[in-house]
């Protein structure tokens, strides 16, 4: 049945529509110019705000590290469980929800597309099995390639064309979407009990540096014509003074021609914007970081906004998790995936009265509010590292309302208040801005042409919220705004109404999006490559490829490479 959404206040930044009262028509899961009223299902959106379906560029929702986090934290399950209904399945988990609960909760907030940002290639099959289990959402996943030996070997040889062919091959056999780089060189060093501490440190055994890995893979990304840039977790993450490393990283990418387009996406930038020499002198580096970003066009970032709550940290950055273990003394899991990546998991509680945590909270908001162009910054919590994704409406309220920020700010540790830039920032994001930082900007940065907007040909993914922009000043009525964005009035996925007033009406299986990249000389899996797998890994090559039966609803994007 056709769907017609009538008379809503539409915010569609990719099509430069800013609160215009208009209709949205959907047929066969796609947005069209019009459908007949008399034969269509009608949603009366009069007095309501209409956004494209939400897109999340970075959220840890599936795979081995997430599943390990679930096993390590039974207490996370006990305090938050979801009962089975006639439509939905039961589930558990506050900071690491079970697969079905993840889909329901995103959909209830108006989200329709999410990207899982960390997948060890050896664990791709497991990751896709979990992605299959997450309903209501289209999704994709990024394989970890920054410390993969095939990449390091070819960068060492200076053969970026061969490196590009191997990256294209691995994206295909793991059904991945983007090149993920975590603490480049640091993960390989971690296998020897070490780390790298600058982008010019030597990586053990390979005689290359993080700078060469970052720039090499950025060039490979361009050779392959991938829709998203490299997705970069910087060196020295979570360490006082790391803002200088982040600035050096951004500067090193200036040498790559970009035609005014982004070259790299720096993820959870809050964790990479620390100034000071130690935790005693720790303060925000957001002003210096955003000054650079405001004057250059080759970087986008997501916030990694801290939420004051109990959560679970998990990352492929094994050295960082060990550092966090030393600081906190909490239970700790370390994981090393052969010649690909490392990882770790630690429970953590961010507290208002902890001066470091409070300054971290301020840094995330400073980064977003001091960045002049909203198309460069995307709202995330690096779920669950800085807090669960269910806190997104709270962050949106902080971004939209100085009053909301002040209500939290006055409860912070006094030292954090003295070192915060927030009191000097009066900027408040509009609904149009919020549509950019939660969907349009994400989709544009990801190169998802059918997502993040409501133009003809887009996927019929729509979020409708109970906010009348003519009557409600979201900066003053931030609690009303927060409630509205916590429970969507309607979430429409591919033309189907999945959620109404925060209640799941029906479920649907989303697509798994991946890249099918064609190079001029495809990697041929011969006996030499199979022998390399036997030498480098403890399993045979045949354990790697994610065959078609692992993906329920496969949606490949075909890419023709320049190599």
XYZ file of C-alpha atoms in Angstrom:
563
model
C 0.000 0.000 0.000
C 1.272 3.498 -0.822
C 1.989 5.762 2.130
C 1.280 9.499 2.255
C 2.624 11.648 5.110
C 0.631 14.873 5.019
C 1.197 18.419 6.245
C 4.295 17.859 8.377
C 7.041 20.407 9.027
C 9.815 18.848 6.933
C 13.524 19.236 7.693
C 15.584 17.784 4.849
C 18.992 19.507 4.703
C 20.325 17.543 1.713
C 17.492 19.089 -0.285
C 17.687 22.448 1.553
C 14.197 22.127 3.028
C 14.008 23.938 6.362
C 10.707 23.414 8.121
C 8.520 23.722 5.038
C 5.008 22.329 5.475
C 4.673 19.608 2.827
C 3.714 16.016 2.020
C 5.990 12.976 1.648
C 4.831 10.147 -0.646
C 6.217 6.585 -0.574
C 5.665 3.746 -3.028
C 7.402 0.358 -3.079
C 9.735 1.456 -0.294
C 10.967 4.566 -2.140
C 10.041 8.239 -1.966
C 8.130 9.399 -5.043
C 6.634 12.687 -6.201
C 3.072 11.792 -5.313
C 0.594 9.015 -4.602
C -3.223 9.164 -4.743
C -4.892 10.075 -1.443
C -7.831 7.721 -1.797
C -5.810 4.506 -2.191
C -2.941 5.329 0.175
C -2.402 4.869 3.862
C -2.421 8.375 5.366
C -0.362 9.708 8.256
C -1.577 13.133 9.332
C 1.626 14.881 10.402
C -0.028 18.266 11.006
C 1.865 20.048 13.791
C 4.632 17.440 13.768
C 8.310 17.546 12.769
C 9.369 15.279 9.884
C 12.995 14.155 9.501
C 14.641 11.559 7.287
C 15.297 8.308 9.134
C 18.255 8.590 11.482
C 21.719 7.405 10.376
C 24.494 6.496 12.823
C 28.011 6.498 11.363
C 29.672 4.799 14.361
C 28.071 2.446 16.901
C 29.387 -0.862 18.256
C 26.383 -3.144 17.978
C 27.647 -6.509 16.694
C 30.600 -8.838 16.501
C 33.048 -10.612 18.747
C 33.974 -7.651 20.964
C 30.330 -6.754 21.566
C 29.376 -10.326 22.324
C 32.353 -10.697 24.666
C 31.202 -7.539 26.436
C 27.796 -9.118 26.967
C 29.392 -12.208 28.511
C 31.698 -10.191 30.762
C 28.902 -7.989 32.145
C 25.939 -9.991 33.512
C 25.231 -7.026 35.801
C 24.475 -4.965 32.682
C 21.731 -7.449 31.836
C 20.208 -7.728 35.287
C 19.391 -4.044 35.628
C 17.742 -3.698 32.215
C 15.536 -6.332 30.662
C 12.798 -6.107 28.055
C 9.748 -8.332 28.219
C 8.459 -10.225 25.228
C 5.323 -8.860 23.580
C 3.061 -10.229 20.882
C 5.320 -8.478 18.346
C 8.771 -8.121 19.925
C 11.180 -10.579 21.480
C 12.556 -10.319 24.992
C 16.039 -8.956 25.524
C 18.516 -7.548 27.999
C 21.301 -5.046 28.315
C 21.674 -1.397 29.255
C 24.993 -0.477 27.673
C 25.262 -3.597 25.487
C 21.717 -4.535 24.484
C 21.043 -7.887 22.902
C 20.615 -7.878 19.140
C 16.831 -7.609 18.947
C 16.674 -4.983 21.693
C 19.248 -2.902 19.791
C 16.999 -2.795 16.733
C 13.870 -1.936 18.694
C 15.516 0.872 20.674
C 17.090 2.538 17.655
C 13.803 2.360 15.782
C 11.886 3.839 18.698
C 14.133 6.932 18.429
C 13.533 7.296 14.679
C 16.739 5.641 13.433
C 16.748 3.434 10.354
C 20.427 2.945 9.357
C 23.462 2.185 11.547
C 27.115 1.386 10.888
C 29.087 -1.090 13.000
C 32.603 0.420 13.049
C 34.879 -2.425 14.093
C 35.185 -5.927 12.652
C 38.236 -8.176 12.725
C 38.266 -9.898 9.307
C 38.731 -13.288 10.962
C 35.503 -12.688 12.910
C 33.421 -11.389 9.997
C 31.078 -14.369 9.875
C 30.123 -13.959 13.509
C 29.629 -10.204 13.015
C 27.236 -10.747 10.120
C 25.294 -13.384 12.034
C 24.663 -10.794 14.750
C 23.834 -8.065 12.220
C 21.269 -10.437 10.716
C 19.645 -10.686 14.136
C 19.215 -6.917 14.514
C 15.763 -6.017 13.128
C 14.340 -2.690 11.947
C 17.641 -1.302 10.645
C 19.788 -1.253 7.542
C 23.409 -1.740 8.546
C 27.007 -2.115 7.422
C 30.322 -2.917 9.076
C 33.927 -1.737 8.737
C 36.766 -4.306 8.671
C 39.883 -3.451 10.694
C 42.650 -3.077 8.113
C 45.148 -0.581 9.565
C 47.393 -3.237 11.142
C 46.555 -6.151 8.849
C 49.836 -7.743 7.731
C 48.923 -7.692 4.021
C 48.501 -3.899 4.310
C 51.671 -3.374 6.342
C 53.751 -5.491 3.941
C 52.637 -3.593 0.856
C 53.069 -0.183 2.481
C 56.550 -1.285 3.535
C 57.307 -2.207 -0.099
C 55.806 1.087 -1.310
C 53.351 -0.805 -3.508
C 50.066 1.011 -2.887
C 48.412 -0.446 -5.993
C 48.930 -3.965 -4.679
C 47.782 -2.785 -1.249
C 44.608 -1.394 -2.848
C 43.875 -4.723 -4.539
C 44.217 -6.569 -1.234
C 41.967 -4.060 0.537
C 39.314 -4.377 -2.195
C 39.543 -8.160 -1.923
C 39.160 -8.127 1.869
C 36.202 -5.715 1.710
C 34.536 -8.159 -0.654
C 35.180 -11.411 1.195
C 34.198 -9.940 4.578
C 31.219 -8.012 3.139
C 32.613 -4.781 4.590
C 31.896 -1.134 3.872
C 34.893 1.040 4.790
C 38.571 0.976 5.756
C 38.789 1.112 9.544
C 42.110 2.140 11.113
C 42.625 1.939 14.877
C 45.767 3.286 16.582
C 47.767 2.637 13.394
C 50.917 0.679 14.158
C 49.972 0.503 17.825
C 48.041 -2.730 17.495
C 50.961 -4.493 15.817
C 53.247 -3.102 18.541
C 50.828 -4.369 21.205
C 51.557 -7.921 20.100
C 55.055 -7.309 21.493
C 53.813 -5.578 24.665
C 54.447 -2.090 23.267
C 52.635 0.833 21.688
C 53.491 3.747 19.394
C 53.511 7.229 20.899
C 53.714 9.474 17.839
C 52.794 9.188 14.190
C 56.517 8.900 13.386
C 57.384 5.976 15.681
C 58.605 2.789 14.006
C 56.226 -0.185 13.894
C 58.082 -3.339 15.030
C 59.352 -5.604 12.224
C 57.916 -3.460 9.405
C 60.119 -0.324 9.553
C 57.163 1.928 8.727
C 55.353 4.574 10.777
C 51.731 5.405 11.633
C 52.075 8.409 9.307
C 52.852 6.078 6.390
C 49.958 3.758 7.291
C 47.446 6.620 7.536
C 48.523 8.391 4.352
C 48.998 5.119 2.480
C 45.495 3.890 3.261
C 44.011 7.332 2.501
C 45.593 7.074 -0.964
C 44.345 3.494 -1.318
C 40.852 4.713 -0.395
C 40.986 7.227 -3.267
C 42.341 4.635 -5.727
C 39.407 2.366 -4.908
C 36.783 5.165 -5.154
C 35.231 4.057 -1.876
C 32.119 6.020 -0.861
C 33.392 6.741 2.663
C 36.818 8.085 3.647
C 39.206 6.183 5.873
C 37.550 5.812 9.279
C 40.319 6.724 11.708
C 40.780 6.133 15.432
C 43.904 8.172 16.157
C 47.077 7.240 18.041
C 47.377 8.103 21.748
C 43.614 8.052 22.225
C 42.572 8.741 25.822
C 45.982 10.107 26.878
C 46.563 13.665 28.224
C 48.176 15.838 25.549
C 46.914 13.721 22.655
C 45.420 16.760 20.902
C 48.912 17.429 19.504
C 48.958 13.931 17.968
C 45.501 14.531 16.510
C 46.613 17.837 14.964
C 49.701 16.189 13.467
C 47.499 13.427 12.067
C 45.146 15.898 10.398
C 48.078 17.927 9.052
C 49.787 14.873 7.548
C 46.710 14.275 5.402
C 46.921 17.760 3.844
C 49.426 16.400 1.321
C 46.747 14.232 -0.317
C 44.717 16.056 -3.023
C 41.117 16.241 -1.897
C 39.252 18.538 -4.344
C 37.556 20.157 -1.357
C 36.240 16.779 -0.149
C 37.011 14.923 3.094
C 40.028 12.615 3.161
C 39.491 11.168 6.640
C 36.781 10.765 9.230
C 38.176 10.969 12.771
C 35.980 9.012 15.039
C 34.955 9.799 18.674
C 37.106 12.953 18.543
C 36.366 13.814 22.167
C 38.755 11.036 23.241
C 41.481 12.541 21.003
C 41.179 16.190 22.102
C 42.898 16.078 25.485
C 45.364 18.831 26.434
C 47.722 18.904 29.406
C 50.821 16.984 30.408
C 49.163 14.609 32.889
C 45.795 14.003 34.589
C 46.498 16.788 37.084
C 46.908 19.396 34.349
C 44.338 17.774 32.045
C 42.136 20.225 30.141
C 40.291 20.626 26.839
C 42.071 20.864 23.510
C 38.788 21.436 21.655
C 39.471 25.074 20.796
C 42.722 24.286 18.997
C 41.256 21.212 17.263
C 38.155 23.035 15.995
C 40.187 26.043 14.867
C 42.066 23.679 12.564
C 38.906 21.886 11.358
C 37.154 25.205 10.664
C 40.015 26.193 8.366
C 40.361 22.901 6.459
C 37.953 20.821 4.400
C 39.547 17.377 4.487
C 38.297 16.215 7.916
C 34.930 15.139 9.322
C 34.438 13.742 12.826
C 31.932 12.301 15.244
C 31.653 13.456 18.835
C 31.978 10.445 21.134
C 29.967 12.440 23.677
C 30.316 11.399 27.327
C 27.165 10.480 29.256
C 27.315 10.398 33.042
C 26.415 6.773 33.581
C 27.711 3.254 33.993
C 28.730 1.805 30.632
C 31.109 -0.609 28.927
C 34.210 0.478 27.034
C 35.273 -1.687 24.106
C 37.726 -0.989 21.354
C 40.246 -2.621 19.048
C 42.801 -0.335 20.715
C 44.203 -2.917 23.122
C 46.919 -0.608 24.547
C 44.309 2.021 25.464
C 42.125 -0.518 27.254
C 45.143 -1.712 29.246
C 45.856 1.893 30.253
C 42.217 2.244 31.334
C 42.536 -0.967 33.327
C 45.575 0.435 35.129
C 43.663 3.632 35.943
C 40.415 2.007 37.049
C 41.290 -1.453 38.347
C 38.046 -2.814 36.884
C 37.776 -6.281 35.388
C 39.496 -6.341 32.013
C 39.404 -8.495 28.903
C 42.242 -8.354 26.372
C 41.904 -9.840 22.893
C 44.508 -10.221 20.182
C 43.238 -11.393 16.792
C 46.374 -12.913 15.319
C 47.921 -10.613 12.654
C 44.926 -8.282 12.328
C 44.023 -6.359 15.450
C 43.917 -6.260 19.235
C 41.117 -5.307 21.570
C 39.886 -4.879 25.096
C 36.772 -4.489 27.213
C 36.415 -2.716 30.587
C 33.318 -1.544 32.515
C 33.455 2.166 33.323
C 31.353 4.727 35.180
C 31.554 8.372 34.097
C 30.799 10.671 37.028
C 29.889 14.369 37.226
C 32.044 14.823 40.308
C 35.108 13.280 38.696
C 36.995 16.283 37.246
C 38.433 14.316 34.295
C 35.050 12.842 33.337
C 33.373 16.225 33.691
C 35.952 17.881 31.425
C 35.450 15.061 28.897
C 31.722 15.819 28.887
C 32.504 19.452 28.144
C 35.024 18.596 25.385
C 32.488 16.678 23.276
C 30.003 19.554 23.313
C 32.747 22.144 22.729
C 33.875 20.256 19.615
C 30.356 20.189 18.168
C 29.437 23.763 19.037
C 32.756 25.359 18.031
C 32.767 23.632 14.632
C 31.112 26.213 12.397
C 30.004 23.866 9.620
C 27.524 21.246 10.945
C 28.299 19.020 7.920
C 31.690 18.271 9.486
C 30.417 16.994 12.850
C 28.141 14.053 13.671
C 26.460 13.192 16.940
C 27.562 9.881 18.516
C 28.530 8.435 21.886
C 30.871 5.888 20.303
C 28.274 3.492 21.746
C 28.821 2.093 24.283
C 32.243 3.590 25.021
C 31.120 7.047 26.142
C 27.581 5.913 26.940
C 24.672 3.983 25.384
C 23.033 5.202 22.179
C 19.732 5.509 24.049
C 21.125 8.769 25.487
C 21.069 10.496 22.074
C 17.984 12.638 22.886
C 19.822 13.990 25.944
C 22.798 15.022 23.781
C 20.513 16.661 21.232
C 18.984 18.712 24.036
C 22.462 19.868 25.137
C 23.281 20.857 21.551
C 19.996 22.689 21.039
C 19.709 24.411 24.403
C 22.197 26.447 26.423
C 19.671 26.172 29.239
C 19.928 22.362 29.125
C 23.741 22.548 29.171
C 23.677 24.894 32.153
C 21.397 22.529 34.086
C 24.047 19.798 33.802
C 27.049 22.129 34.037
C 26.164 23.459 37.490
C 26.345 19.910 38.852
C 29.910 19.300 37.622
C 33.091 19.194 39.684
C 34.249 22.758 40.366
C 37.644 22.187 38.727
C 35.875 21.058 35.541
C 33.674 24.154 35.612
C 36.740 26.404 35.811
C 38.405 24.632 32.862
C 35.351 24.425 30.589
C 34.785 26.592 27.526
C 31.020 25.960 27.566
C 29.958 29.051 29.550
C 31.408 31.205 26.756
C 29.498 29.343 24.017
C 25.978 30.612 23.343
C 25.371 28.684 20.112
C 22.212 26.533 19.985
C 21.611 24.141 17.104
C 18.319 24.430 15.222
C 16.129 21.537 14.089
C 17.703 21.940 10.658
C 21.185 21.634 12.199
C 20.102 18.605 14.232
C 18.825 16.915 11.075
C 22.364 17.339 9.681
C 24.268 16.025 12.693
C 21.988 12.981 13.138
C 21.201 11.863 9.584
C 21.973 14.047 6.546
C 25.634 14.614 7.446
C 26.211 10.958 8.300
C 24.661 9.784 5.037
C 26.642 12.288 2.970
C 29.935 11.336 4.643
C 29.171 7.649 4.090
C 28.259 8.163 0.444
C 24.834 6.598 1.019
C 22.933 8.398 -1.726
C 19.544 6.910 -0.847
C 19.794 7.706 2.870
C 19.550 10.810 5.015
C 17.120 12.745 2.819
C 13.513 12.802 1.618
C 14.003 13.531 -2.073
C 12.524 11.466 -4.882
C 14.365 8.140 -5.168
C 15.502 8.056 -1.547
C 14.697 5.078 0.640
C 11.311 5.556 2.276
C 12.840 5.989 5.745
C 11.134 8.724 7.753
C 11.096 9.789 11.405
C 8.227 11.927 12.717
C 8.416 13.656 16.095
C 5.758 15.249 18.283
C 7.224 18.752 18.120
C 5.475 21.693 16.490
C 8.317 24.075 15.523
C 5.875 26.978 15.243
C 4.774 26.551 18.858
C 7.692 24.956 20.729
C 10.996 26.750 21.283
C 13.250 23.728 21.725
C 15.962 25.812 23.422
C 13.588 26.771 26.235
C 11.377 23.667 26.237
C 14.283 21.241 26.043
C 12.604 18.605 28.225
C 9.610 18.516 25.882
C 12.007 18.248 22.961
C 14.000 15.463 24.647
C 10.854 13.429 25.333
C 9.703 13.798 21.733
C 13.024 12.543 20.344
C 13.133 9.659 22.836
C 9.934 8.162 21.437
C 9.195 8.912 17.802
C 5.588 9.627 16.914
C 6.241 7.443 13.831
C 9.224 5.572 12.457
C 8.772 4.556 8.838
C 11.216 2.072 7.288
C 11.034 1.487 3.521
C 7.452 2.710 3.589
C 6.348 0.495 6.501
C 5.217 2.039 9.771
C 7.300 0.190 12.361
C 6.839 2.450 15.395
C 4.006 4.660 16.584
C 4.301 6.797 19.734
C 7.393 4.865 20.776
C 5.686 1.469 20.480
C 6.855 -1.161 17.998
C 3.902 -2.055 15.754
C 5.698 -4.497 13.474
C 9.223 -5.685 12.806
C 11.152 -5.845 9.568
C 14.508 -7.219 8.460
C 16.882 -4.520 7.292
C 19.479 -4.687 4.539
C 23.174 -5.410 4.977
C 25.066 -2.928 2.805
C 28.566 -3.830 1.576
C 31.019 -2.896 -1.158
C 31.730 -5.027 -4.209
C 34.893 -3.314 -5.464
C 36.246 -4.296 -8.895
C 39.927 -3.690 -9.563
C 41.563 -4.185 -12.968
C 43.605 -7.095 -11.628
C 41.625 -8.990 -9.040
C 43.454 -10.863 -6.280
C 43.553 -14.512 -7.234
C 43.361 -16.890 -4.311
C 46.157 -19.253 -5.278
C 48.293 -21.657 -3.308
C 50.797 -18.918 -2.470
C 48.113 -16.839 -0.725
C 46.716 -19.901 1.014
C 50.193 -20.687 2.303
C 50.466 -17.140 3.650
C 47.272 -17.700 5.607
C 48.718 -20.923 7.016
C 51.879 -19.036 8.006
C 50.290 -15.886 9.424
C 47.121 -17.318 10.983
C 46.200 -20.475 12.840
C 43.261 -21.122 10.500
C 42.933 -21.833 6.805
C 41.889 -19.210 4.247
C 38.534 -20.968 3.829
C 37.478 -19.661 7.252
C 37.469 -16.086 5.951
C 34.979 -15.542 3.105
C 31.475 -14.527 4.172
C 29.401 -16.465 1.662
C 25.944 -15.371 0.588
C 24.039 -17.572 3.028
C 25.533 -15.600 5.956
C 23.591 -12.483 4.951
C 19.805 -12.472 5.028
C 19.195 -9.359 2.959
C 22.335 -8.557 1.008
C 22.614 -5.109 -0.602
C 25.971 -4.750 -2.394
C 27.151 -1.461 -3.866
C 29.268 -2.018 -6.971
C 32.394 0.140 -7.185
C 34.817 0.438 -10.113
C 38.310 1.170 -8.838
C 41.044 3.205 -10.541
C 43.602 0.469 -9.992
